[in-house]
Coordinates of C-alpha atoms and ligand atoms in Angstrom, one line a residue:
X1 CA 119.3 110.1 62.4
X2 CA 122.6 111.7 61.4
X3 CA 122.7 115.2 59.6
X4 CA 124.2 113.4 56.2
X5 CA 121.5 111.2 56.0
X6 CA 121.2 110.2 51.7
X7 CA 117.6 108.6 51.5
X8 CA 118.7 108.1 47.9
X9 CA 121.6 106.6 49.1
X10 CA 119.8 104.2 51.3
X11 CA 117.7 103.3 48.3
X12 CA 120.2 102.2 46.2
X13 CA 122.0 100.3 48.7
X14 CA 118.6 98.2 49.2
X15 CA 119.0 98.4 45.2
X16 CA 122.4 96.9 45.2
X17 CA 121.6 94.1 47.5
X18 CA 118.8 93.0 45.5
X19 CA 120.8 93.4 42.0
X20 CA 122.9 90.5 43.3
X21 CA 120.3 88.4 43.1
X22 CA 119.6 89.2 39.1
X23 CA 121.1 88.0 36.0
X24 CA 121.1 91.5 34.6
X25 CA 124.0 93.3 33.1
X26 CA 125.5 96.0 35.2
X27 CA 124.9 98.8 32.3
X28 CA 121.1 97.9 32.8
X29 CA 121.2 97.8 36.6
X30 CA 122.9 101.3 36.3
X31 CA 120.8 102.8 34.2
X32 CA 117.7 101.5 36.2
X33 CA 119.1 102.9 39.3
X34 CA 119.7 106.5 37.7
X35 CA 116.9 109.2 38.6
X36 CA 116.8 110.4 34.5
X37 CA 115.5 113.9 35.0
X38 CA 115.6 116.1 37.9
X39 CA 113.6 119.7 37.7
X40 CA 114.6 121.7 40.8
X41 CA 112.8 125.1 40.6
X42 CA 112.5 128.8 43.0
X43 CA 109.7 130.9 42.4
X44 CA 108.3 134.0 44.2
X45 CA 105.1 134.4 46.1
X46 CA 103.2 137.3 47.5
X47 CA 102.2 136.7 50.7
X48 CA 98.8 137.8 52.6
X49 CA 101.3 140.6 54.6
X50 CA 102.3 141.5 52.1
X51 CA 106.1 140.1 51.7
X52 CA 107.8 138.1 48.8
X53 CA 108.5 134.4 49.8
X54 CA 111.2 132.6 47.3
X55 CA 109.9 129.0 47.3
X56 CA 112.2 125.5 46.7
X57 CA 110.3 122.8 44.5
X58 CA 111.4 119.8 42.8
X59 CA 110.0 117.9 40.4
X60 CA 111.9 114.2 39.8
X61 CA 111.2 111.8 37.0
X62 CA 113.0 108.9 38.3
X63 CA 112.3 106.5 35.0
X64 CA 110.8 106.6 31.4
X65 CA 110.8 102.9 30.7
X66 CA 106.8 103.5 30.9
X67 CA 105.1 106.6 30.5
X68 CA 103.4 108.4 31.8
X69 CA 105.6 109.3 35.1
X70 CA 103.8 109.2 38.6
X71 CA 104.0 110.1 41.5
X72 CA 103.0 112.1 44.4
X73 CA 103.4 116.0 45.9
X74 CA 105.4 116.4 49.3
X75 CA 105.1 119.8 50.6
X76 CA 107.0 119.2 54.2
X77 CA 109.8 122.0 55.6
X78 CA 112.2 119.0 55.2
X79 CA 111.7 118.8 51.4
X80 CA 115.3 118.2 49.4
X81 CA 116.5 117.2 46.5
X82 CA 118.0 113.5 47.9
X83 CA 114.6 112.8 49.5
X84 CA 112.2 113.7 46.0
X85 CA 115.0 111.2 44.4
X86 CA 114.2 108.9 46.8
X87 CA 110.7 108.9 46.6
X88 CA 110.6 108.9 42.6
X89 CA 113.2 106.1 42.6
X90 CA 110.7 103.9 45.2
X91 CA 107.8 105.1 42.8
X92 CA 109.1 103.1 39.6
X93 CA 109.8 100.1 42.2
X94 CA 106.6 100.5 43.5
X95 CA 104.6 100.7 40.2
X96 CA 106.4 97.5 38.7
X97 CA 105.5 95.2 41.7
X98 CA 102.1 96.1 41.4
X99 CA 102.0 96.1 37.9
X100 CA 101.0 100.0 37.0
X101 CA 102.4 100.7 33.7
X102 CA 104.2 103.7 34.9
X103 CA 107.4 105.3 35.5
X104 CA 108.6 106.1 39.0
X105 CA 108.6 110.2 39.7
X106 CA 107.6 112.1 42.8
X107 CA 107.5 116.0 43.6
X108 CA 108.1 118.3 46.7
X109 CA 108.0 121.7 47.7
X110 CA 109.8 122.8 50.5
X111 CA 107.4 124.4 52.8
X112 CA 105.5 123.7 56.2
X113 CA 101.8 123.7 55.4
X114 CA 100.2 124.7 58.3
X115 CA 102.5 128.0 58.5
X116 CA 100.5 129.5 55.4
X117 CA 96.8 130.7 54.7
X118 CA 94.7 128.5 52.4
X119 CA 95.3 131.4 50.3
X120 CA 98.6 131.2 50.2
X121 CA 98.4 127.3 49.9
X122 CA 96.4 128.1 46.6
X123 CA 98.8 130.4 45.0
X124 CA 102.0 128.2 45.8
X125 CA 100.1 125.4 44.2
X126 CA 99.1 127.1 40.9
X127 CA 102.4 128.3 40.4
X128 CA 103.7 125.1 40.7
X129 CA 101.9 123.5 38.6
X130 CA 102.8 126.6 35.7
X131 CA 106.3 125.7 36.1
X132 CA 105.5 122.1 35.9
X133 CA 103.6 122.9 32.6
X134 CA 106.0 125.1 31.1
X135 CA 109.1 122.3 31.0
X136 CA 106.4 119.9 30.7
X137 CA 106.4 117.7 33.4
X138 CA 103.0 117.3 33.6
X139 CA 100.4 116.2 31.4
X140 CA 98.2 113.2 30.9
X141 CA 100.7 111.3 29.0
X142 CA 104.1 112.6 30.8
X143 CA 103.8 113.1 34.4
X144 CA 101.2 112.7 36.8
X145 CA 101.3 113.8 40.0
X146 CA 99.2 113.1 43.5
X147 CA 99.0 113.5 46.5
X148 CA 101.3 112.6 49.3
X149 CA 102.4 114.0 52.5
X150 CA 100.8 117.3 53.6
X151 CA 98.7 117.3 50.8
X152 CA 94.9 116.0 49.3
X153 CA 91.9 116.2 46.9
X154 CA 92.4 120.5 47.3
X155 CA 95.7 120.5 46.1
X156 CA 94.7 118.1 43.2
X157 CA 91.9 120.1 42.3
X158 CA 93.9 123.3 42.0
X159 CA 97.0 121.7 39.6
X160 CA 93.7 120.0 37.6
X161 CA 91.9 123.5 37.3
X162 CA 95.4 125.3 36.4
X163 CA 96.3 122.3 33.8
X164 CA 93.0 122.8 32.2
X165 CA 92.7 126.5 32.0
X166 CA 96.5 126.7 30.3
X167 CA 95.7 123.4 28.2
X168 CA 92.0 124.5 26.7
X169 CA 90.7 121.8 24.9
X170 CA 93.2 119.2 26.0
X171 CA 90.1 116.1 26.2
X172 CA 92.2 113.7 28.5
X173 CA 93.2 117.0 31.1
X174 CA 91.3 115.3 33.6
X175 CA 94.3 112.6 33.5
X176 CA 97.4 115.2 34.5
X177 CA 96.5 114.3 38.5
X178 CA 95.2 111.7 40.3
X179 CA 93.9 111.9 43.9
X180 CA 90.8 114.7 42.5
X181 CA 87.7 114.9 44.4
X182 CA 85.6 112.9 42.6
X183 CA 83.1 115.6 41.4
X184 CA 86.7 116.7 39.8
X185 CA 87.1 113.8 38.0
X186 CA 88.5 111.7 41.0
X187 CA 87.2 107.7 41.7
X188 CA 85.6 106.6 45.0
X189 CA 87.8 104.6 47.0
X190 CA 91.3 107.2 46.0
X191 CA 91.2 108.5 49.5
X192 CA 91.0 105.7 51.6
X193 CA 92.9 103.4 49.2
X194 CA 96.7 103.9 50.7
X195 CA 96.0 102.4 54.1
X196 CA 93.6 99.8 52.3
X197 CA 96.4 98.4 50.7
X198 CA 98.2 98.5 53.6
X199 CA 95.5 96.5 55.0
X200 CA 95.0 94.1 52.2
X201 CA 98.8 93.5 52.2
X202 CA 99.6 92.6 55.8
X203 CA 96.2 90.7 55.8
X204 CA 97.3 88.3 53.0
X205 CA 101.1 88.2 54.6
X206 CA 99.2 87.4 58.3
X207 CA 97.2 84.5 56.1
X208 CA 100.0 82.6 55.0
X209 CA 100.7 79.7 57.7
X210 CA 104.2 79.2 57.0
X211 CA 105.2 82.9 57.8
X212 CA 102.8 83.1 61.0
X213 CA 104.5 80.1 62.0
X214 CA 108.3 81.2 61.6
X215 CA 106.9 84.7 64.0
X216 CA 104.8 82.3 66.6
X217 CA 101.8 84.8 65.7
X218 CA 98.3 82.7 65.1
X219 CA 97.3 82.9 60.6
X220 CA 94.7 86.0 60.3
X221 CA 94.3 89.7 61.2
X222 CA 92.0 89.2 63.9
X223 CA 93.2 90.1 67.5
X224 CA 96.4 90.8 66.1
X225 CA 97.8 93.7 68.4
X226 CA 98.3 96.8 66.3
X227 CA 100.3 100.1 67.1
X228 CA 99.9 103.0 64.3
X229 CA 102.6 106.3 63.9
X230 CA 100.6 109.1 62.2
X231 CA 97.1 109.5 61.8
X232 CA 97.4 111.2 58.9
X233 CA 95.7 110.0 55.7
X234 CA 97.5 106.2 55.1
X235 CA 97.9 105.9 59.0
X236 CA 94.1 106.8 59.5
X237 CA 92.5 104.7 57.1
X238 CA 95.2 101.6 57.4
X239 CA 94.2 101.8 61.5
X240 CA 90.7 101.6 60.4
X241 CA 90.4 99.1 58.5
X242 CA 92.5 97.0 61.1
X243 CA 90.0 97.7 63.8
X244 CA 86.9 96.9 61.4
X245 CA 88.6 93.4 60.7
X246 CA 88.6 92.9 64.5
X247 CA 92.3 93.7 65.3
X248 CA 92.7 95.9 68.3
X249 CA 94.8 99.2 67.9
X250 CA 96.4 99.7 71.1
X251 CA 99.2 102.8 70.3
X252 CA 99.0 105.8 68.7
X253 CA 101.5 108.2 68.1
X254 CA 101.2 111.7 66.3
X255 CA 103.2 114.8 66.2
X256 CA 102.6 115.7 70.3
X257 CA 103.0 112.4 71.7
X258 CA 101.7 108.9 71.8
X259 CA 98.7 107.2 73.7
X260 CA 98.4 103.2 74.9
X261 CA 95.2 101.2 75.5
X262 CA 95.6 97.4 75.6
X263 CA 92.0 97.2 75.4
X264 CA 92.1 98.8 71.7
X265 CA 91.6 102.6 70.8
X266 CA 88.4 103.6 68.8
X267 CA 90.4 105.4 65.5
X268 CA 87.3 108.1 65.0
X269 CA 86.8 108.9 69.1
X270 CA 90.4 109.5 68.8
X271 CA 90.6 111.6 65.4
X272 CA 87.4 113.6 66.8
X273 CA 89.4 114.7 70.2
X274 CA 92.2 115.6 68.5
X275 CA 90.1 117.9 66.2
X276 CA 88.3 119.3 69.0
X277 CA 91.2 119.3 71.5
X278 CA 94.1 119.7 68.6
X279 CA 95.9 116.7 70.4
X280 CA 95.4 112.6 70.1
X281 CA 96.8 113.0 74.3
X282 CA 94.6 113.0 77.2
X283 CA 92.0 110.6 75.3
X284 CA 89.8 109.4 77.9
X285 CA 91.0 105.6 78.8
X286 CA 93.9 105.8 77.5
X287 CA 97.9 106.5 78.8
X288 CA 100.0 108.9 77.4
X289 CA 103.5 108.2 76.6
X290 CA 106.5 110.2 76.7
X291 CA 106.9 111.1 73.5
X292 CA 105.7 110.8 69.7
X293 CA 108.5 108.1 69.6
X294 CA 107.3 106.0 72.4
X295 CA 104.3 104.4 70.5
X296 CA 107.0 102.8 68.5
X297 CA 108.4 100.9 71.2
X298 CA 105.4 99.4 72.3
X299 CA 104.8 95.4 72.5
X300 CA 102.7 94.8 69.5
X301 CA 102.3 92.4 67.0
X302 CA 102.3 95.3 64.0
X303 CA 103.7 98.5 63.9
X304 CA 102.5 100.2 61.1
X305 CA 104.6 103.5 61.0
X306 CA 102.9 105.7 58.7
X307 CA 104.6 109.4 59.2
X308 CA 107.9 110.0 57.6
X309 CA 111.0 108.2 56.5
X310 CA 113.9 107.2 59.2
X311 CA 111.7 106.9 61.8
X312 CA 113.2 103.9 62.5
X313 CA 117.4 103.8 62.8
X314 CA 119.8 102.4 64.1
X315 CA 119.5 103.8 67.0
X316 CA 116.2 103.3 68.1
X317 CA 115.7 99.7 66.4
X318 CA 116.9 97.6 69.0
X319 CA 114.1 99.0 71.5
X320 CA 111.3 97.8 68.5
X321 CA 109.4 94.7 69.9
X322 CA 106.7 94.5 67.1
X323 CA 106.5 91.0 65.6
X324 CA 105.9 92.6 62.1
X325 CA 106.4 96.5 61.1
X326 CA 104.7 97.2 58.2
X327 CA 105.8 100.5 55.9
X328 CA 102.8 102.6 55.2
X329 CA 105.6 105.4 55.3
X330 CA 108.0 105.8 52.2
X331 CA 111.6 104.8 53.8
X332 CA 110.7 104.5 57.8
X333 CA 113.3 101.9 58.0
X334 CA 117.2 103.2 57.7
X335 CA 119.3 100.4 56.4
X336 CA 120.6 100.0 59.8
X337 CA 117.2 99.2 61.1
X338 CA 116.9 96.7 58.4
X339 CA 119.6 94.7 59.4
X340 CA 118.9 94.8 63.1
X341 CA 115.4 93.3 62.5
X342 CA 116.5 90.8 60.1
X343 CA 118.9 89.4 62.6
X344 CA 116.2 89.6 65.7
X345 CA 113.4 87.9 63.0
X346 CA 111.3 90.2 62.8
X347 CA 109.3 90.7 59.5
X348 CA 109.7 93.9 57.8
X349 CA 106.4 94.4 55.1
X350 CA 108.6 97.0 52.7
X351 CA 106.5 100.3 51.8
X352 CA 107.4 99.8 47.7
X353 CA 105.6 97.4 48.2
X354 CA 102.8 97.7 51.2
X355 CA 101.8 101.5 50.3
X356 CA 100.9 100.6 46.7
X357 CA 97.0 101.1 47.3
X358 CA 97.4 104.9 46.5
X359 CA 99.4 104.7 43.2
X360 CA 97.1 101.2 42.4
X361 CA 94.3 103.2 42.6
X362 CA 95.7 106.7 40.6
X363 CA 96.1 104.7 38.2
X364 CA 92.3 103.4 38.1
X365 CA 91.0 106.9 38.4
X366 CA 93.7 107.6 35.1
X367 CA 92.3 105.0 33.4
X368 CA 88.4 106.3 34.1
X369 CA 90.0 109.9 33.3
X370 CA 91.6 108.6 29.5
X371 CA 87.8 106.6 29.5
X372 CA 85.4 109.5 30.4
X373 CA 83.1 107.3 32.2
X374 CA 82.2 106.1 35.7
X375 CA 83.3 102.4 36.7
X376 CA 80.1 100.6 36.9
X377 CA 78.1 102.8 34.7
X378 CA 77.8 100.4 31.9
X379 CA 77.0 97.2 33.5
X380 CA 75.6 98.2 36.8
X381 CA 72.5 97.7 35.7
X382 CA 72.3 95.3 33.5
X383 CA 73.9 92.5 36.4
X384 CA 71.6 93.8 38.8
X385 CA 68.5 92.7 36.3
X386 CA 70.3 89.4 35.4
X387 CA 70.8 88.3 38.8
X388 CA 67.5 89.1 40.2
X389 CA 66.3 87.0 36.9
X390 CA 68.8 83.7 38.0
X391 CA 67.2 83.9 41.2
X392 CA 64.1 84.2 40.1
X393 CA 64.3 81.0 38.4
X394 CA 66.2 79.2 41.3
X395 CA 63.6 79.7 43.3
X396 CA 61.1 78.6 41.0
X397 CA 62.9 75.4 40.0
X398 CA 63.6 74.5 43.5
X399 CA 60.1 75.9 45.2
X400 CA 62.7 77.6 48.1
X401 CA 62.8 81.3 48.8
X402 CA 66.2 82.8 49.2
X403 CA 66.4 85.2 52.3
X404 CA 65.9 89.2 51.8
X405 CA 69.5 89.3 53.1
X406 CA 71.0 87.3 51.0
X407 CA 69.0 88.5 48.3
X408 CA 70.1 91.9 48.8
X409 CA 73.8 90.6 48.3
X410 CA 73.6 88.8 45.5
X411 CA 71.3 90.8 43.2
X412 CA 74.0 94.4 43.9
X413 CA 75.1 95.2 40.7
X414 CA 79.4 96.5 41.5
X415 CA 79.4 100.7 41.8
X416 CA 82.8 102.3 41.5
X417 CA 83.7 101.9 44.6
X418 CA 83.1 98.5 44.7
X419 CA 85.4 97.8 41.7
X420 CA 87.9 99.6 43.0
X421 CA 88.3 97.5 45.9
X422 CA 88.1 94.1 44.1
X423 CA 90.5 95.8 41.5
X424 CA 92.9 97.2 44.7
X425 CA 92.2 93.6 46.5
X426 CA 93.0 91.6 43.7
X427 CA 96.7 93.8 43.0
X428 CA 97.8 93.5 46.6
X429 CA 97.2 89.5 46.9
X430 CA 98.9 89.0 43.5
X431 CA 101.8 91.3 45.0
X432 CA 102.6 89.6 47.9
X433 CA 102.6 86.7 46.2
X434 CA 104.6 87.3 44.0
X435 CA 107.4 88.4 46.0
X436 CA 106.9 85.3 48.3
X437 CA 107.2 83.1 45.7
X438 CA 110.5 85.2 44.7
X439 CA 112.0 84.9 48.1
X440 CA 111.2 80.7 48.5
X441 CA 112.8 80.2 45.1
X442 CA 115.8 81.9 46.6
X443 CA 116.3 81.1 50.2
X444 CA 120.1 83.1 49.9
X445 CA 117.8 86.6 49.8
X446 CA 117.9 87.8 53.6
X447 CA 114.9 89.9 53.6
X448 CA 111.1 90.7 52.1
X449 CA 112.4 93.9 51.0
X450 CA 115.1 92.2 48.9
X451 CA 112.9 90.2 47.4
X452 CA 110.6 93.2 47.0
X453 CA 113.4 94.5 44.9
X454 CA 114.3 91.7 43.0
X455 CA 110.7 91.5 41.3
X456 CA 110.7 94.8 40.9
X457 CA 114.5 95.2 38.9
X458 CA 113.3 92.2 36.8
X459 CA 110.4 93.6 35.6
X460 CA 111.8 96.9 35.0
X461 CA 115.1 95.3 33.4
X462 CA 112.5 93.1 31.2
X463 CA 110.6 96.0 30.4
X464 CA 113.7 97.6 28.7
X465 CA 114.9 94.2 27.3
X466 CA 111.2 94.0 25.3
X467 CA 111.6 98.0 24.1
X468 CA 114.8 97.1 22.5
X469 CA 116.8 99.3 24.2
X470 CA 118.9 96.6 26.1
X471 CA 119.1 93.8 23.6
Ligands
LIG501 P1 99.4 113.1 55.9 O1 100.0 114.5 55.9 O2 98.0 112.9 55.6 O3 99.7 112.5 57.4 C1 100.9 112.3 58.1 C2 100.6 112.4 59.6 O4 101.8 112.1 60.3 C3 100.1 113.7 60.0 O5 99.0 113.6 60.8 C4 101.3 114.2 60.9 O6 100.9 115.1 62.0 C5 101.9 112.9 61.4 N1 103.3 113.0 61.8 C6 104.3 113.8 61.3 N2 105.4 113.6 62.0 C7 105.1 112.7 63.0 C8 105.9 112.2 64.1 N3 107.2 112.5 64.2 N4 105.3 111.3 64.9 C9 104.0 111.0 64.7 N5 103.2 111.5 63.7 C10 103.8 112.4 62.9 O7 100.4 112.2 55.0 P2 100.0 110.8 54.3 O8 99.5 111.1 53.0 O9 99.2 110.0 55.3 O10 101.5 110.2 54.1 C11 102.2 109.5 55.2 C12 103.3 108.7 54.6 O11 102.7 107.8 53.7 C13 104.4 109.4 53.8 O12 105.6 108.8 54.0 C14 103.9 109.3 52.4 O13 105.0 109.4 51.4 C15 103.3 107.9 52.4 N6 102.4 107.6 51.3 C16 101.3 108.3 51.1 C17 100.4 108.0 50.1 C18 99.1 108.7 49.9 O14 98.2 108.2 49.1 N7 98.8 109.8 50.6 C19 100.7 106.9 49.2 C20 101.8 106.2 49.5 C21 102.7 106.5 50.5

């Protein structure tokens, strides 16, 4: 990766290649490529020592053509202005191709989390969040953040608890952050729902025959070869719901190094010796690699990298013998990359795209926030009662009994969690749809991503069009 890097800059060259393919007017292409606000703050902490820290945060709001703005919290050491651009700018993508009426907008503070005390963690956090609330970029109906990486639920549950005690009163508070624990307001399924979407994604990409075909991979997820970078939250879940579906995850890489199994790795024996051991190496049956780069390198069928961006480059890329990478990362791909899989036929799954689980699902528990009430609480009930009375009658009409199992199945009345898989399901099979059917229309479009975009700058472009700001 070279020191000049612009992850913005690689954005809107994918933006530029996809613009091509539009009808839109360049004023509207620009203004849809611009990040419109950009809040880049310093403020001091005291640390447990005793010492003053000066701490870098940004806060980007990428686009307003829908409100409220969202996006996650990065707090990483490698935090910078170009990346939270980035990130915002993929957000607003990312939301229109999964149709979340949001703006794109994404925040970072530039920090290495493990080198500070929960404490500390805490106080950075809060303080944050004041600053956030005092230009107002936050709030239920402005900006909502979430998590992202290096942070979770705790973090949430602070920047909700410091929102609500400088907003008293403020009935929809609940709504300024998604990704809560859910006695904070949060849904069931947020945690989980990033790498579920990555799974529901490449499943429906690995059902379609035609695509299969062109890669000479059999349709369906099962005993599809699978190496994951980052075990993390998105690479975690998205390996475990692989290995449920039957597909075998034979690489891992994290931070210290990478481990191979061709027979498959079980995801919680390995996250259970890395707790206890505080490394994913030396996992009983399994071969350590190299280095935490080696995993990527590996004959697979997917490579889900699921880390950081530019994890893939030119560099690097040539050596890549997955069949199909798909982006549970933000920007693991450098536009080099890109190009050298497109050539070598190999199907990139873009993250704007593929990592829309997390944002699909804020954006439920925002919804059940603005509500005040639990998914399923209403009619729970009532379907479980109305089923049991349909089969009731079936079986008394045709004098058969329907088996306890089966019985069990049908009569479940949907809990939360429930919806908000059917709900997260339903989005990433309309997704990838969607930009399939964009890419067959227009055979000239060289890539999934580009086609990714196109959807995207149409809907956003549209969006505009129907406010009345672009007639
Ligand atoms: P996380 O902090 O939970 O996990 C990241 C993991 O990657 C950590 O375990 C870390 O040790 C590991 N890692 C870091 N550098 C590595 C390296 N060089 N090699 C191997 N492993 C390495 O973060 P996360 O929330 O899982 O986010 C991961 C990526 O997914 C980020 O790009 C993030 O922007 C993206 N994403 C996250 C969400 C979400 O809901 N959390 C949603 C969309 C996209």
């Amino acid at each position: 990766m070279s020191e000049h890097y612009s992850f913005f800059g690689a954005v809107e060259k994918s933006f530029d290649k996809a613009a091509k393919f539009t009808k839109w007017d360049p004023g509207i292409l620009e203004q849809i490529k611009a990040c419109n606000a950009v809040y880049r703050m310093r403020f001091p902490i005291k640390k447990d020592n005793g010492s003053i820290e000066v701490i870098e945060a940004y806060r980007v709001q990428h686009s307003h053509h829908k409100t409220p703005c969202k996006g996650g919290i990065r707090f990483a050491a490698e935090v910078n202005q170009d990346e939270v651009m980035a990130l915002a700018a993929l957000m607003t993508y990312k939301c229109a191709i999964v149709n979340v009426p949001f703006g794109g907008g994404k925040g970072g503070i530039k920090i290495d989390p493990r080198k500070y005390s929960a404490y500390e963690l805490e106080k950075i956090t809060r303080r944050y969040t004041s600053e956030l609330i005092k230009k107002k970029f936050i709030g239920p109906g402005t900006d909502v953040p979430a998590p992202d990486y290096g942070t979770g639920e705790r973090e949430m549950g602070w920047i909700l608890d410091t929102y609500t005690a400088m907003n008293p009163g403020e009935i929809d508070a609940a709504g300024c952050v998604t990704g809560k624990p859910v006695s904070q307001g949060g849904v069931r399924g947020r945690r989980e729902a990033t790498g579920l979407g990555v799974f529901f994604g490449l499943r429906e990409v690995c059902n379609i025959p035609d695509v299969m075909e062109k890669l000479a991979l059999p349709v369906g997820v099962e005993g599809k070869r699978v190496v994951v970078q980052g075990l993390g939250n998105v690479g975690y879940h998205s390996a475990k719901f692989f290995q449920n579906a039957g597909a075998k995850v034979i690489g891992l890489a994290e931070f210290e190094g990478s481990i191979y199994n061709e027979e498959g790795l079980d995801i919680d024996a390995v996250f259970t010796h890395r707790k206890t051991t505080g490394s994913i190496l030396n996992f009983p049956g399994a071969k350590n690699l190299e280095t935490n780069t080696a995993a990527l390198e590996l004959d697979c069928d997917i490579l889900i990298p699921a880390a950081l961006e530019n994890v893939i480059n030119g560099e690097n890329a040539p050596r890549v013998k997955a069949k199909i990478i798909g982006e549970a990362a933000n920007g693991p791909l450098t536009p080099e990359a890109d190009e050298i899989f497109a050539k070598k036929g190999i199907l990139v799954v873009p993250d704007m795209y593929l990592n829309a689980g997390g944002v699909t699902v804020s954006y439920f528990e925002w919804l059940k926030n603005l509500s005040h009430v639990r998914y399923g609480r209403m009619e729970k009930r009532f379907n479980e009662n109305m089923n049991t009375h349909i089969l009731n009658q079936i079986e008394s009409l045709t004098g058969k009994k329907v088996s306890d199992k089966e019985k069990g199945y049908i009569q479940h009345g949907a809990d939360e969690v429930d919806l908000v898989y059917s709900g997260l399901e339903e989005t990433m099979i309309t997704a990838t749809h969607e930009i399939m059917n964009e890419w067959k229309a227009n055979p000239a479009i060289p890539d999934m991503r580009t086609a990714a975009y196109v959807v995207a700058v149409n809907k956003v472009a549209t969006s505009y069009a129907e406010l009345g700001i672009f007639p």
